[in-house]
CSV table of C-alpha atoms and ligand atoms in Angstrom, one decimal:
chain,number,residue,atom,x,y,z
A,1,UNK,CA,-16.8,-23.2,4.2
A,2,UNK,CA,-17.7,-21.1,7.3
A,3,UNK,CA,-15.4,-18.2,6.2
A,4,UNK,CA,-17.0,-18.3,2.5
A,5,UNK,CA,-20.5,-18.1,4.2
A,6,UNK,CA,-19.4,-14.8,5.8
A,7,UNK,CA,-20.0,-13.4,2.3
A,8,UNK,CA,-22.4,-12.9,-0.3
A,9,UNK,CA,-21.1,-12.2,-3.8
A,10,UNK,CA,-22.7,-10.5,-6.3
A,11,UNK,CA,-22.4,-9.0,-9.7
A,12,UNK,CA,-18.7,-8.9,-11.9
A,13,UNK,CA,-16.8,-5.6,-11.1
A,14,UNK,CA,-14.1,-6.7,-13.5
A,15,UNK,CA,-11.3,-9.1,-14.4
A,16,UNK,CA,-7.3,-9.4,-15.0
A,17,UNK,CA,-4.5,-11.8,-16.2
A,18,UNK,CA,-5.0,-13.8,-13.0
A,19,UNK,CA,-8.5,-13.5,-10.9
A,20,UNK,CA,-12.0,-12.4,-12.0
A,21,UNK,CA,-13.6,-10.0,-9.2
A,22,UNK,CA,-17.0,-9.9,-7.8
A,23,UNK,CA,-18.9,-7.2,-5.6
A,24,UNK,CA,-19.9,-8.7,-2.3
A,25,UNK,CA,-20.9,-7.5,1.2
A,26,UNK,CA,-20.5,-8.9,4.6
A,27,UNK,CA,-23.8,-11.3,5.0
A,28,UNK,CA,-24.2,-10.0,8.5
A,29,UNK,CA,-24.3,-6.2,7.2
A,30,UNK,CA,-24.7,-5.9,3.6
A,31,UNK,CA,-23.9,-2.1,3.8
A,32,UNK,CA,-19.8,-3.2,4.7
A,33,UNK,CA,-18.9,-4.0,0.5
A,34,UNK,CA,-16.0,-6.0,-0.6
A,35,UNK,CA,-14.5,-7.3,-3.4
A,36,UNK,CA,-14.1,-11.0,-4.1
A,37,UNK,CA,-10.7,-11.9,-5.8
A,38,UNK,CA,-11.6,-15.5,-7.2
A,39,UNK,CA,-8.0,-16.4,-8.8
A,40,UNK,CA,-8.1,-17.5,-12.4
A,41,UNK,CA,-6.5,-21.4,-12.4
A,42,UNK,CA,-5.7,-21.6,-15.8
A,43,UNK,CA,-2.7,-19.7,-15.3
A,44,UNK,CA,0.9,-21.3,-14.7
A,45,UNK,CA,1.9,-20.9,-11.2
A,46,UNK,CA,5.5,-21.7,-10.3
A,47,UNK,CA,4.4,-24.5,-8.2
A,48,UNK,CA,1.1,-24.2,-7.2
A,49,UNK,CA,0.1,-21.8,-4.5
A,50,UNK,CA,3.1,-21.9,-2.3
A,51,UNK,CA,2.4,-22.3,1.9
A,52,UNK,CA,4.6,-19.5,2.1
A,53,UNK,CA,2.5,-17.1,0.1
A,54,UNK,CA,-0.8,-18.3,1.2
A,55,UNK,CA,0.7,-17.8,5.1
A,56,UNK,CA,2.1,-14.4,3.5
A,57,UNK,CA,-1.7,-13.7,2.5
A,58,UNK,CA,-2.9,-14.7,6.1
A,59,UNK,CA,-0.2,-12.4,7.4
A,60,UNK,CA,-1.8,-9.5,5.4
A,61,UNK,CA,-5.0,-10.0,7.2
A,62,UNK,CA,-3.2,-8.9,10.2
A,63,UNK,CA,-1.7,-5.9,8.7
A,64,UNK,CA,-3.7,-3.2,9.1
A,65,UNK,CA,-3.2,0.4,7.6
A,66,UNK,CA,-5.3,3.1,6.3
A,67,UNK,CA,-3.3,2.9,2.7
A,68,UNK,CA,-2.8,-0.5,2.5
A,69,UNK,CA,-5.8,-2.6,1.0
A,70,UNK,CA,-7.5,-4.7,3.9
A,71,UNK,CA,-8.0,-8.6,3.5
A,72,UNK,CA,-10.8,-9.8,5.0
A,73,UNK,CA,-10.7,-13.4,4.5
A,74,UNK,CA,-9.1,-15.8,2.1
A,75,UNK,CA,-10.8,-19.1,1.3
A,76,UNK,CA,-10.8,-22.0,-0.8
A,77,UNK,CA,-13.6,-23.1,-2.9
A,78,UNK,CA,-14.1,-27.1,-4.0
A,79,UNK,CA,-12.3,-26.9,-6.9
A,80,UNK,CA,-8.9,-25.3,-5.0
A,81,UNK,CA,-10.1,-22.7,-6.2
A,82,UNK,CA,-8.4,-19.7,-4.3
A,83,UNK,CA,-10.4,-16.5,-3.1
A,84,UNK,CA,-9.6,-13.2,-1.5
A,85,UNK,CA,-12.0,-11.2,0.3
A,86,UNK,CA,-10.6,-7.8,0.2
A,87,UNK,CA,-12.1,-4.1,1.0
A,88,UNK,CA,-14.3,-2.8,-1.7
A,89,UNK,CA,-12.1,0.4,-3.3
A,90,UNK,CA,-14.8,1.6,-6.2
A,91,UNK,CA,-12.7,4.9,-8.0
A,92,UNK,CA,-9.8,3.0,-9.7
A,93,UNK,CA,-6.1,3.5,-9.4
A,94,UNK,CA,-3.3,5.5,-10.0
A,95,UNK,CA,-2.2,4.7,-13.6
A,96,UNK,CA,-6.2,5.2,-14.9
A,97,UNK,CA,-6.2,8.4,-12.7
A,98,UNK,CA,-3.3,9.8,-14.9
A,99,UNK,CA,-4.6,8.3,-18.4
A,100,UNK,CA,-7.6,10.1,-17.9
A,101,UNK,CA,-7.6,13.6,-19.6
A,102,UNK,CA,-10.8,14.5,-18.1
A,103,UNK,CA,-9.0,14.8,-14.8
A,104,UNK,CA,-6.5,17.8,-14.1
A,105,UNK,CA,-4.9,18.3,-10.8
A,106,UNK,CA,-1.7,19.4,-8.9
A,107,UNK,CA,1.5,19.8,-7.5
A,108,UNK,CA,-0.4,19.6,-4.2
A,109,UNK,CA,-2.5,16.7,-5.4
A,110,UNK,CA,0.5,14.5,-6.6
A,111,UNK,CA,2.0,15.4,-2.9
A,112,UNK,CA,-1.0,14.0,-1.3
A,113,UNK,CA,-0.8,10.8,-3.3
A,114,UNK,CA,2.9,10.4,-3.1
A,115,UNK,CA,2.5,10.4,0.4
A,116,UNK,CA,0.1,7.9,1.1
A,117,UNK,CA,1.9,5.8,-0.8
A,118,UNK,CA,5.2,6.4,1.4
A,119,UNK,CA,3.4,5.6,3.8
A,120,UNK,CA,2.0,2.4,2.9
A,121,UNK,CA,5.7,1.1,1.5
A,122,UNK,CA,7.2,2.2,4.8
A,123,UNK,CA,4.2,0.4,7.1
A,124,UNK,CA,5.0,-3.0,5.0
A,125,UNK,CA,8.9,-3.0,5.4
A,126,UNK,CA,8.4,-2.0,9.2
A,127,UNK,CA,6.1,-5.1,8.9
A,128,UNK,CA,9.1,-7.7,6.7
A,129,UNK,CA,6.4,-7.4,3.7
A,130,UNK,CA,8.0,-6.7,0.3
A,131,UNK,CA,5.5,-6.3,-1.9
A,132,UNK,CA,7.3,-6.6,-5.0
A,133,UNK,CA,5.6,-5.1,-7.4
A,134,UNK,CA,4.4,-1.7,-6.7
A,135,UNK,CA,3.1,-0.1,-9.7
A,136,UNK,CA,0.1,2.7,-10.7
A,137,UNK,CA,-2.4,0.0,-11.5
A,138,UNK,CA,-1.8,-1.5,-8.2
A,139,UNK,CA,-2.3,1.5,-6.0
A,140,UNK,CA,-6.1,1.5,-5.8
A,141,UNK,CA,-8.1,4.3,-4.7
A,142,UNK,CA,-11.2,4.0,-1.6
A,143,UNK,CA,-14.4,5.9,-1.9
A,144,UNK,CA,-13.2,9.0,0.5
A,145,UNK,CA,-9.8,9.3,-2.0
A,146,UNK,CA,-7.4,7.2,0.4
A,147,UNK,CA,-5.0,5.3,-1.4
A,148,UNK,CA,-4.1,1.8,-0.7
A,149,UNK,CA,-1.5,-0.2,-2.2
A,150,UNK,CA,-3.2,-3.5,-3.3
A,151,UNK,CA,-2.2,-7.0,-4.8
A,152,UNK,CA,0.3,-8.2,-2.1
A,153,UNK,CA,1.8,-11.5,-1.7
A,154,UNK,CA,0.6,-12.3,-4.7
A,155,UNK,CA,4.1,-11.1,-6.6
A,156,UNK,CA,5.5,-14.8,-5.1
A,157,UNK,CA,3.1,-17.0,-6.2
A,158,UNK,CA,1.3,-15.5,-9.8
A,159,UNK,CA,4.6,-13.5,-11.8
A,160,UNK,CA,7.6,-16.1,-11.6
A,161,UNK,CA,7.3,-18.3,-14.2
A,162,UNK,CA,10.7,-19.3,-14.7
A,163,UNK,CA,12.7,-21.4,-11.7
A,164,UNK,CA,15.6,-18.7,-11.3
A,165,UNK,CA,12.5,-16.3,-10.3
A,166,UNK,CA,14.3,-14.4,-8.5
A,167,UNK,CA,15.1,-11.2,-10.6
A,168,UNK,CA,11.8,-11.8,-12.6
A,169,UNK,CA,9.5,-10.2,-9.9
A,170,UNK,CA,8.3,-6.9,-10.6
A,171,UNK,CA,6.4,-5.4,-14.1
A,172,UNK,CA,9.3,-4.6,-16.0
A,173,UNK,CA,9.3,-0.5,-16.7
A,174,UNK,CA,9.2,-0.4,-12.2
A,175,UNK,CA,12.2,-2.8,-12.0
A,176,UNK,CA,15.6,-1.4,-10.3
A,177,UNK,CA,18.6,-2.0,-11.8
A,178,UNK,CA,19.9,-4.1,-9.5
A,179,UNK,CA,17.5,-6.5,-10.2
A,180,UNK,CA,17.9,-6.4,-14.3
A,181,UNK,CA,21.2,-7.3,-13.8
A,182,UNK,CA,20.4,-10.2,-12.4
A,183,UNK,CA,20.9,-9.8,-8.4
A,184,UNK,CA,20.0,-12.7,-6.3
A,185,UNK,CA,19.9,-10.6,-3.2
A,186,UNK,CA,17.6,-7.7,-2.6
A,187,UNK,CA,15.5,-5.7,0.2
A,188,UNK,CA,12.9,-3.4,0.5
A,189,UNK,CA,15.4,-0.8,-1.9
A,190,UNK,CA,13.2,-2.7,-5.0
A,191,UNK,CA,10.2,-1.3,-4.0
A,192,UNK,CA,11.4,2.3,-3.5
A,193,UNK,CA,12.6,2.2,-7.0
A,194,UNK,CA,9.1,1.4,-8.0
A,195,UNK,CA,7.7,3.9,-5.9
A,196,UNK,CA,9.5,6.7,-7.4
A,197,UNK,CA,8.8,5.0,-10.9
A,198,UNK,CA,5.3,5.8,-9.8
A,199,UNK,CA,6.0,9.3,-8.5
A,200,UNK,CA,6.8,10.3,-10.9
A,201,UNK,CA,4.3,8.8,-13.5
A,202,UNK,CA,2.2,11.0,-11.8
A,203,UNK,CA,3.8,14.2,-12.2
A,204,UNK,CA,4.7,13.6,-16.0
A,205,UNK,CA,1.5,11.7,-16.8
A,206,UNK,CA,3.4,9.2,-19.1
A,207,UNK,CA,5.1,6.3,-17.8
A,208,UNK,CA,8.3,7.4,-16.4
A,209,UNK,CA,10.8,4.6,-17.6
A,210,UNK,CA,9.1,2.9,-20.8
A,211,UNK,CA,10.6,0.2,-22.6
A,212,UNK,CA,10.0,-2.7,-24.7
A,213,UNK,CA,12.5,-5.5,-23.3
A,214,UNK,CA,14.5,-6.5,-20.4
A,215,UNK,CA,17.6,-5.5,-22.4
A,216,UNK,CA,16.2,-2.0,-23.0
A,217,UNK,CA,15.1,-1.3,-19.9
A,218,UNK,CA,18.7,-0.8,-18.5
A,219,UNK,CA,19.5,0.9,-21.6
A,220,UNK,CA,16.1,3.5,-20.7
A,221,UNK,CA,17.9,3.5,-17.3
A,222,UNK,CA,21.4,4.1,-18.0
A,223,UNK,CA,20.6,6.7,-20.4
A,224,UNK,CA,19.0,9.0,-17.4
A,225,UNK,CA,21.1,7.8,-14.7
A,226,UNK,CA,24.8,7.2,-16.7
A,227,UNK,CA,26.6,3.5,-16.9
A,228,UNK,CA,26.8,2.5,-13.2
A,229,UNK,CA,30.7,1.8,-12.2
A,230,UNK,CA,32.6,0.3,-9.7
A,231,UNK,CA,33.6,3.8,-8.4
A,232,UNK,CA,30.1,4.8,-7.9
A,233,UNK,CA,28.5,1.2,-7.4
A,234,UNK,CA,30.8,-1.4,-5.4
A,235,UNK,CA,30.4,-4.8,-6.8
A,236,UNK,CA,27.7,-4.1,-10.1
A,237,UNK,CA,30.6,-5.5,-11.8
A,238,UNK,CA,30.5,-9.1,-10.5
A,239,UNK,CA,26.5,-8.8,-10.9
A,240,UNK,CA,25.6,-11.9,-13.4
A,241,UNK,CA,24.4,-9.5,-16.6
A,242,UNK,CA,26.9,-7.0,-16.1
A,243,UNK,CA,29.2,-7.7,-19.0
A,244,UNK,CA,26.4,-8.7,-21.6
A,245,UNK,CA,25.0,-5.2,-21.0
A,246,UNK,CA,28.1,-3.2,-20.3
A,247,UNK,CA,31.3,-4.7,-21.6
A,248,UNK,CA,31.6,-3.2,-25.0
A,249,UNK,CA,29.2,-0.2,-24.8
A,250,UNK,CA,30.7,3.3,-24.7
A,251,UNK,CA,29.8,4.3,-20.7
A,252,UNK,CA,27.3,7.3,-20.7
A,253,UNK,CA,26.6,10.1,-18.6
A,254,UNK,CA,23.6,10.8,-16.3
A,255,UNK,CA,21.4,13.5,-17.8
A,256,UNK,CA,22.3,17.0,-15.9
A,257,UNK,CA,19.4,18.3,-13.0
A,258,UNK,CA,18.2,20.6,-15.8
A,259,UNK,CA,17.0,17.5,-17.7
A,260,UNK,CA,15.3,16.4,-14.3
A,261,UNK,CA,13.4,19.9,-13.8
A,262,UNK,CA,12.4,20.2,-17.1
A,263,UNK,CA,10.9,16.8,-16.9
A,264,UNK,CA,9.2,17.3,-13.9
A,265,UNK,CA,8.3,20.5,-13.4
A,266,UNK,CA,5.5,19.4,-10.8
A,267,UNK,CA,8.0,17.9,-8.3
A,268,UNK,CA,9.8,21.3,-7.6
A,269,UNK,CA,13.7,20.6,-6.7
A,270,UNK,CA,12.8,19.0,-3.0
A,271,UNK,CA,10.8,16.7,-5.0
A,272,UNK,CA,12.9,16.1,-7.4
A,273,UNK,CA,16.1,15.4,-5.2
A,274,UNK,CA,13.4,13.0,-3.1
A,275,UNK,CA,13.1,11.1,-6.4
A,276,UNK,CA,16.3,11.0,-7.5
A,277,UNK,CA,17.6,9.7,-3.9
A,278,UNK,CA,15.0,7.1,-4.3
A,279,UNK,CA,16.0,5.6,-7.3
A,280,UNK,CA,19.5,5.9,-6.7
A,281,UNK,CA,21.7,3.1,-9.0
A,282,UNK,CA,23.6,1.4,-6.0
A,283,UNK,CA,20.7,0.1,-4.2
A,284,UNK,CA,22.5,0.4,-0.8
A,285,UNK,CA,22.6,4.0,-1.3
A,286,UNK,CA,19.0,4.3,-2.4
A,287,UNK,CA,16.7,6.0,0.5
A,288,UNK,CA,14.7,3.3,2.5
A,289,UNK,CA,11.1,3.5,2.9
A,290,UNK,CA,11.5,5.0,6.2
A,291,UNK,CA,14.0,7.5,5.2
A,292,UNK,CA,11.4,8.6,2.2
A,293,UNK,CA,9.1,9.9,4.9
A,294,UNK,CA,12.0,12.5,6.3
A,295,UNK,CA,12.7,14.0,3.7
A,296,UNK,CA,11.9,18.1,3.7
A,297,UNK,CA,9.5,17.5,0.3
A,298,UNK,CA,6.6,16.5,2.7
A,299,UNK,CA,6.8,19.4,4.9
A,300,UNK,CA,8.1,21.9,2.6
A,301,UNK,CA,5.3,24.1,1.2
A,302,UNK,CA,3.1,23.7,-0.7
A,303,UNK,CA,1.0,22.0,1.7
A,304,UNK,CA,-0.3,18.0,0.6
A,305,UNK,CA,-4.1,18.8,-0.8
A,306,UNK,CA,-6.6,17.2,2.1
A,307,UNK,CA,-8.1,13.8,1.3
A,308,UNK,CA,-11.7,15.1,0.8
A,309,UNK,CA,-10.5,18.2,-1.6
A,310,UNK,CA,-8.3,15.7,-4.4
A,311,UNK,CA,-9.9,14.9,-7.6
A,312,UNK,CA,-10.9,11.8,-9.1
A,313,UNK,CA,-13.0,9.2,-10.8
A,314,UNK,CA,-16.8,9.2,-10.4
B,401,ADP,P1,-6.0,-6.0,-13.0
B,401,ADP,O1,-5.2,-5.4,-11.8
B,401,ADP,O2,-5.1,-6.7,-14.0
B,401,ADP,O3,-7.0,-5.1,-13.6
B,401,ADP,P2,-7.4,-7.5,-11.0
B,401,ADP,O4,-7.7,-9.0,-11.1
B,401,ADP,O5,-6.6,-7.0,-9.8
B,401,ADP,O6,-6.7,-7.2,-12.4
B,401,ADP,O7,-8.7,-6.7,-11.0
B,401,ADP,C1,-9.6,-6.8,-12.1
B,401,ADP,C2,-10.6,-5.6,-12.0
B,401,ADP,O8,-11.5,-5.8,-10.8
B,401,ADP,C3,-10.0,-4.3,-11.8
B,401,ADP,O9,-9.7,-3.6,-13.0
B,401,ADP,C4,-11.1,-3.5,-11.0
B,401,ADP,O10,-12.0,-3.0,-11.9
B,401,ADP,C5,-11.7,-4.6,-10.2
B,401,ADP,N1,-11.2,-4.6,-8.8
B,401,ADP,C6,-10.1,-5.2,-8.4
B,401,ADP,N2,-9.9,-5.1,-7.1
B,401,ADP,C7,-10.9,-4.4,-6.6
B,401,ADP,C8,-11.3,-3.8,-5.3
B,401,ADP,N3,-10.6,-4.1,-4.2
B,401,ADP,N4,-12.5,-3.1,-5.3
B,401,ADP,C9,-13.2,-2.8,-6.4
B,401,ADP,N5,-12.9,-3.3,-7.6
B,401,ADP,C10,-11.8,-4.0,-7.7
């Protein structure tokens, strides 16, 4: 009740599957905006809101990083009604960014975003935070063009329907391999995949690895990156949906770098081998978020465009 006082909430900005969000501001200095994240309750939680994610939210209060959405305050309302008070970020996000046609920009520009979006990854596996399910629509963007990767915690308790929910976290055209064949196990490797899924959205302005069911997803995957085997991927045999996908289909071959540079002309070859080492089939050779930030892409000219220069909505 005290923490909901804080706040004064105002007009709809907009709504989604799971919350309806208000505009708000501090009630001691209405110049600080927020947005309110009132979650929807008509939607089917696993098992309610879990301790673990709510403490994972209060965690995330704690975190603090320029590209990683800041919570202010979560509270409930009478009706268990859960809220999150979160920083006000008023020019979109990533996926509307590239669907709109009114908006060009550059090699330099998608280097600038890339890397705040690196950074943000890296900050939350330093911090034992996988967020799960990175995606365009998720990276939101602040009034002065900083990116911050948004919707946190929130993977746990609002997208697992099913009880074996493990391998059903993350929207299905950023989901690595690993986990569409069904692997109980993972780390932080998931959300580099997604990362470069979003990477290179960006640079093709299409979604990168489009598909229309779990089963075709692999099939999108393996038809860029070859049939994963033993030889090159230890153990993807014993993985639970390895034989329903793979027994009697004809292995193929990854497409050759040409395909790669012709794809992604934007990325240049440092940026394309960055991708390609971060969505590498054998998750325990994919990059880690730390490793992302050394590679020579980010140094190697052309320079990252400067926050204040990049284009954008409104
Ligand atoms: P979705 O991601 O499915 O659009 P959300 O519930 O996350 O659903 O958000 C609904 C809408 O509310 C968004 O499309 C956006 O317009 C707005 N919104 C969400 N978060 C913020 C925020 N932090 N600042 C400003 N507007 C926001």
């Amino acid at each position: 009740d005290d923490v909901r006082n804080q706040f004064v909430a105002g007009t709809k900005l907009g709504e989604g599957t799971y919350a309806v969000v208000y505009r708000g501001h501090f009630r001691e200095d209405p110049t600080k905006l927020v947005a309110i994240k009132k979650m929807k309750l008509n939607v089917e939680y696993r098992d309610g809101i879990t301790m673990d994610s709510y403490r994972e939210m209060k965690y995330l209060q704690e975190l603090s990083h320029p590209n990683i959405i800041s919570l202010f305050a979560v509270f409930t309302s009478k009706d268990q009604n859960i809220s999150l008070v979160l920083e006000h970020l008023p020019k979109g996000d990533l996926e509307g960014l590239w669907k709109d046609s009114k908006i060009s920009y550059t090699r330099e520009d998608i280097k600038a975003w890339s890397a705040m979006l690196c950074q943000a990854v890296w900050f939350c596996h330093e911090n034992y935070i996988l967020h799960r399910d990175i995606k365009g629509n998720n990276v939101l963007i602040a009034a002065d063009n900083t990116l911050k990767l948004a919707d946190f915690g929130l993977a746990r308790s609002f997208s697992e329907p099913g009880r074996n929910m493990t391998c059903n976290v993350i929207t299905r055209f950023y989901r690595p391999p690993e986990l569409l064949l069904g692997a109980m196990h993972y780390g932080g490797c998931v959300d580099v995949w997604s990362t470069a899924c979003v990477i290179a959205e960006l640079a093709t302005r299409n979604f990168f690895l489009p598909s229309e069911t779990d089963l075709q997803q692999l099939t999108v995957i393996t038809d860029l990156f070859g049939s994963p085997t033993e030889a090159d991927w230890p153990g993807v045999s014993s993985l639970r949906h390895w034989e329903v996908n793979f027994k009697s289909a004809p292995p193929k071959r990854p497409q050759p770098l040409s395909h790669w540079k012709q794809r992604l002309p934007l990325m240049g070859e440092d940026g394309i081998d960055l991708l390609r080492a971060m969505m590498a089939m054998d998750p325990s050779k994919r990059l880690s978020a730390r490793e992302t930030l050394k590679h020579p892409y980010w140094t190697n000219m052309p320079r990252p465009t400067k926050k204040e220069n990049l284009p954008g909505m409104g």
